[in-house]
mmCIF file of C-alpha atoms in Angstrom:
data_model
loop_
_atom_site.group_PDB
_atom_site.id
_atom_site.type_symbol
_atom_site.label_atom_id
_atom_site.label_comp_id
_atom_site.label_asym_id
_atom_site.label_seq_id
_atom_site.Cartn_x
_atom_site.Cartn_y
_atom_site.Cartn_z
ATOM 1 C CA MET A 1 1.456 -5.413 -2.123
ATOM 2 C CA LYS A 2 0.789 -6.018 -5.820
ATOM 3 C CA THR A 3 -1.086 -9.189 -4.865
ATOM 4 C CA ILE A 4 -3.375 -7.248 -2.516
ATOM 5 C CA LEU A 5 -4.120 -4.582 -5.130
ATOM 6 C CA LEU A 6 -4.767 -7.258 -7.777
ATOM 7 C CA ALA A 7 -7.095 -9.131 -5.404
ATOM 8 C CA ALA A 8 -8.996 -5.901 -4.677
ATOM 9 C CA LEU A 9 -9.356 -5.182 -8.389
ATOM 10 C CA VAL A 10 -10.597 -8.721 -9.106
ATOM 11 C CA GLY A 11 -13.030 -8.420 -6.185
ATOM 12 C CA LEU A 12 -14.453 -5.161 -7.549
ATOM 13 C CA CYS A 13 -14.832 -6.688 -11.020
ATOM 14 C CA ALA A 14 -16.518 -9.791 -9.600
ATOM 15 C CA THR A 15 -18.863 -7.657 -7.527
ATOM 16 C CA SER A 16 -20.052 -5.750 -10.586
ATOM 17 C CA VAL A 17 -20.561 -8.995 -12.549
ATOM 18 C CA LEU A 18 -22.651 -10.510 -9.757
ATOM 19 C CA ALA A 19 -24.795 -7.386 -9.375
ATOM 20 C CA GLN A 20 -28.469 -7.982 -10.113
ATOM 21 C CA SER A 21 -31.372 -5.598 -10.527
ATOM 22 C CA GLN A 22 -31.752 -5.241 -6.741
ATOM 23 C CA PHE A 23 -28.134 -4.048 -6.523
ATOM 24 C CA LYS A 24 -28.356 -1.202 -9.029
ATOM 25 C CA ALA A 25 -26.537 2.053 -8.442
ATOM 26 C CA ARG A 26 -28.852 4.791 -7.225
ATOM 27 C CA GLU A 27 -30.110 7.228 -9.855
ATOM 28 C CA VAL A 28 -29.270 10.655 -8.478
ATOM 29 C CA PRO A 29 -30.030 14.124 -9.775
ATOM 30 C CA GLU A 30 -27.229 16.664 -9.875
ATOM 31 C CA GLN A 31 -26.707 18.012 -6.370
ATOM 32 C CA TRP A 32 -24.044 19.640 -4.231
ATOM 33 C CA VAL A 33 -22.433 17.402 -1.603
ATOM 34 C CA LEU A 34 -20.730 18.457 1.635
ATOM 35 C CA SER A 35 -18.779 15.984 3.806
ATOM 36 C CA LEU A 36 -17.271 16.708 7.201
ATOM 37 C CA GLY A 37 -15.537 14.299 9.545
ATOM 38 C CA GLY A 38 -12.425 12.910 11.133
ATOM 39 C CA SER A 39 -9.487 11.625 9.132
ATOM 40 C CA GLY A 40 -6.392 9.632 9.892
ATOM 41 C CA THR A 41 -3.372 8.012 8.330
ATOM 42 C CA THR A 42 -1.670 4.814 9.449
ATOM 43 C CA THR A 43 1.506 3.278 8.063
ATOM 44 C CA THR A 44 1.271 -0.219 6.578
ATOM 45 C CA THR A 45 4.909 -1.217 7.153
ATOM 46 C CA GLY A 46 7.422 -0.932 10.002
ATOM 47 C CA ASP A 47 6.598 0.859 13.230
ATOM 48 C CA SER A 48 2.995 2.037 13.274
ATOM 49 C CA GLN A 49 2.842 5.803 12.987
ATOM 50 C CA THR A 50 -0.373 7.784 12.869
ATOM 51 C CA LEU A 51 -1.779 11.141 11.871
ATOM 52 C CA PHE A 52 -5.169 12.357 13.085
ATOM 53 C CA GLY A 53 -7.129 15.328 11.842
ATOM 54 C CA ALA A 54 -10.240 16.628 10.144
ATOM 55 C CA ASP A 55 -11.421 16.603 6.541
ATOM 56 C CA ILE A 56 -13.997 18.652 4.659
ATOM 57 C CA SER A 57 -15.023 18.117 1.050
ATOM 58 C CA LEU A 58 -17.330 19.894 -1.346
ATOM 59 C CA GLY A 59 -18.464 18.141 -4.486
ATOM 60 C CA ARG A 60 -21.102 17.781 -7.143
ATOM 61 C CA THR A 61 -23.000 14.659 -8.164
ATOM 62 C CA GLY A 62 -23.776 13.691 -11.739
ATOM 63 C CA HIS A 63 -24.361 10.692 -13.951
ATOM 64 C CA LEU A 64 -22.236 9.213 -16.753
ATOM 65 C CA LEU A 65 -22.905 5.459 -17.048
ATOM 66 C CA LEU A 66 -22.730 5.341 -13.225
ATOM 67 C CA PRO A 67 -23.631 7.929 -10.587
ATOM 68 C CA LEU A 68 -20.541 10.094 -10.107
ATOM 69 C CA GLU A 69 -19.325 12.520 -7.487
ATOM 70 C CA GLY A 70 -16.395 14.850 -8.007
ATOM 71 C CA GLY A 71 -15.010 17.700 -5.993
ATOM 72 C CA LEU A 72 -12.328 19.148 -3.770
ATOM 73 C CA ARG A 73 -11.131 18.034 -0.304
ATOM 74 C CA GLN A 74 -9.224 19.984 2.322
ATOM 75 C CA SER A 75 -7.801 18.239 5.364
ATOM 76 C CA PHE A 76 -5.477 19.074 8.208
ATOM 77 C CA GLY A 77 -3.888 16.935 10.853
ATOM 78 C CA TYR A 78 -1.203 16.420 13.458
ATOM 79 C CA ASP A 79 1.581 13.998 12.515
ATOM 80 C CA SER A 80 3.017 12.027 15.459
ATOM 81 C CA ARG A 81 6.177 11.063 13.537
ATOM 82 C CA ASP A 82 9.492 12.738 14.369
ATOM 83 C CA SER A 83 8.897 15.794 16.560
ATOM 84 C CA GLY A 84 5.298 16.191 15.410
ATOM 85 C CA SER A 85 4.099 18.524 12.714
ATOM 86 C CA VAL A 86 0.936 20.008 11.310
ATOM 87 C CA LEU A 87 0.082 18.853 7.791
ATOM 88 C CA PHE A 88 -2.470 20.110 5.271
ATOM 89 C CA SER A 89 -3.743 18.351 2.171
ATOM 90 C CA THR A 90 -5.746 19.671 -0.774
ATOM 91 C CA ARG A 91 -7.006 17.029 -3.221
ATOM 92 C CA GLY A 92 -9.375 16.715 -6.126
ATOM 93 C CA TYR A 93 -11.437 13.515 -6.298
ATOM 94 C CA LEU A 94 -13.785 11.573 -8.555
ATOM 95 C CA ASP A 95 -15.844 8.627 -7.262
ATOM 96 C CA ALA A 96 -18.402 6.350 -8.933
ATOM 97 C CA THR A 97 -21.172 4.577 -7.030
ATOM 98 C CA LEU A 98 -20.785 0.936 -8.078
ATOM 99 C CA LEU A 99 -23.583 -0.708 -6.092
ATOM 100 C CA SER A 100 -26.589 0.381 -4.067
ATOM 101 C CA TYR A 101 -28.565 -1.931 -1.825
ATOM 102 C CA LYS A 102 -31.374 -0.519 0.287
ATOM 103 C CA LYS A 103 -29.649 2.250 2.313
ATOM 104 C CA LEU A 104 -26.050 1.249 1.524
ATOM 105 C CA ASP A 105 -23.852 2.492 -1.349
ATOM 106 C CA LEU A 106 -20.443 1.103 -2.371
ATOM 107 C CA PHE A 107 -18.225 3.556 -4.256
ATOM 108 C CA ALA A 108 -14.714 3.603 -5.687
ATOM 109 C CA GLY A 109 -12.583 6.196 -7.415
ATOM 110 C CA GLY A 110 -9.420 8.162 -7.013
ATOM 111 C CA SER A 111 -7.902 11.389 -5.787
ATOM 112 C CA VAL A 112 -4.897 13.536 -6.593
ATOM 113 C CA GLY A 113 -3.453 16.476 -4.686
ATOM 114 C CA LEU A 114 -0.775 18.159 -2.609
ATOM 115 C CA THR A 115 0.246 17.561 1.027
ATOM 116 C CA TYR A 116 2.045 20.517 2.627
ATOM 117 C CA GLY A 117 2.696 22.188 5.985
ATOM 118 C CA ASN A 118 5.710 21.565 8.248
ATOM 119 C CA THR A 119 7.117 19.190 5.641
ATOM 120 C CA THR A 120 8.395 19.108 2.070
ATOM 121 C CA PRO A 121 5.428 19.526 -0.303
ATOM 122 C CA LEU A 122 4.360 16.128 -1.629
ATOM 123 C CA TRP A 123 2.160 15.377 -4.647
ATOM 124 C CA GLU A 124 0.030 12.258 -4.150
ATOM 125 C CA ALA A 125 -2.505 10.281 -6.180
ATOM 126 C CA GLY A 126 -4.204 6.991 -5.561
ATOM 127 C CA PRO A 127 -7.298 4.818 -5.490
ATOM 128 C CA GLU A 128 -10.016 5.059 -2.877
ATOM 129 C CA ALA A 129 -13.134 3.113 -1.916
ATOM 130 C CA GLY A 130 -15.843 3.493 0.661
ATOM 131 C CA LEU A 131 -19.377 2.998 1.894
ATOM 132 C CA ARG A 132 -22.300 5.348 2.485
ATOM 133 C CA PHE A 133 -25.152 4.439 4.817
ATOM 134 C CA TRP A 134 -28.130 6.736 4.201
ATOM 135 C CA LEU A 135 -29.819 7.981 7.385
ATOM 136 C CA LYS A 136 -32.226 10.120 5.346
ATOM 137 C CA GLN A 137 -32.579 10.731 1.614
ATOM 138 C CA ASP A 138 -29.962 13.498 1.762
ATOM 139 C CA VAL A 139 -27.848 12.617 4.863
ATOM 140 C CA SER A 140 -25.426 9.698 5.134
ATOM 141 C CA ILE A 141 -22.645 8.297 7.288
ATOM 142 C CA LEU A 142 -19.580 8.068 5.064
ATOM 143 C CA GLY A 143 -16.515 5.845 5.467
ATOM 144 C CA ARG A 144 -13.615 5.969 3.003
ATOM 145 C CA VAL A 145 -10.106 4.480 2.656
ATOM 146 C CA GLU A 146 -7.398 5.797 0.302
ATOM 147 C CA TYR A 147 -4.041 4.318 -0.696
ATOM 148 C CA PRO A 148 -1.919 7.285 -1.882
ATOM 149 C CA PHE A 149 1.197 7.055 -4.048
ATOM 150 C CA ASP A 150 4.065 9.559 -3.900
ATOM 151 C CA LEU A 151 4.159 11.254 -7.323
ATOM 152 C CA ASN A 152 7.380 13.133 -6.483
ATOM 153 C CA ASN A 153 9.340 9.867 -6.238
ATOM 154 C CA GLY A 154 7.054 7.512 -8.168
ATOM 155 C CA ARG A 155 6.486 5.003 -5.372
ATOM 156 C CA SER A 156 3.986 3.770 -2.823
ATOM 157 C CA GLU A 157 3.697 5.798 0.374
ATOM 158 C CA ASP A 158 3.051 2.608 2.431
ATOM 159 C CA HIS A 159 0.194 4.141 4.369
ATOM 160 C CA LEU A 160 -3.596 4.183 4.356
ATOM 161 C CA ARG A 161 -5.632 7.348 4.721
ATOM 162 C CA TYR A 162 -9.110 6.906 6.190
ATOM 163 C CA PHE A 163 -12.163 9.069 6.831
ATOM 164 C CA LEU A 164 -15.348 8.702 8.871
ATOM 165 C CA GLY A 165 -17.978 11.420 8.910
ATOM 166 C CA LEU A 166 -21.287 12.755 7.660
ATOM 167 C CA GLN A 167 -22.287 13.674 4.121
ATOM 168 C CA VAL A 168 -25.142 16.034 3.234
ATOM 169 C CA LYS A 169 -26.630 16.616 -0.228
ATOM 170 C CA PHE A 170 -28.249 19.965 -1.013
#
């Protein structure tokens, strides 16, 4: 697992080094951002177990060396593990747009928050990365993957959290 994370980090560093003027991050004014879509979680080890649900986030864009977006996410889902349970998650996030090419943005960042519901409350934090494809100047299709770590026990959760939906700037 450490090898995969190291390879991803090296890949992100190499991508930024190879970026030329045509791959500059988009200059964006400060705006509110609303994202709504489907979310899921899949285990990376053992028997594949899944969780499906919905995710909504509200954030604000800004600029500090790179275009930034920070905000709050709320998600809920149904967990197929054990006897099935309903889970909720509230997380804060901060993402930086690393590259922009035509209508496509590559971003990376992190999130931290609490998962609760029919389970023991669990604090999580971890890296995330994703792509935005702009349909219009203020509407995009957004895809994101997160790799959360269990802060209660100080270890990897061995699952990926993913999101696919729409993002609107206003």
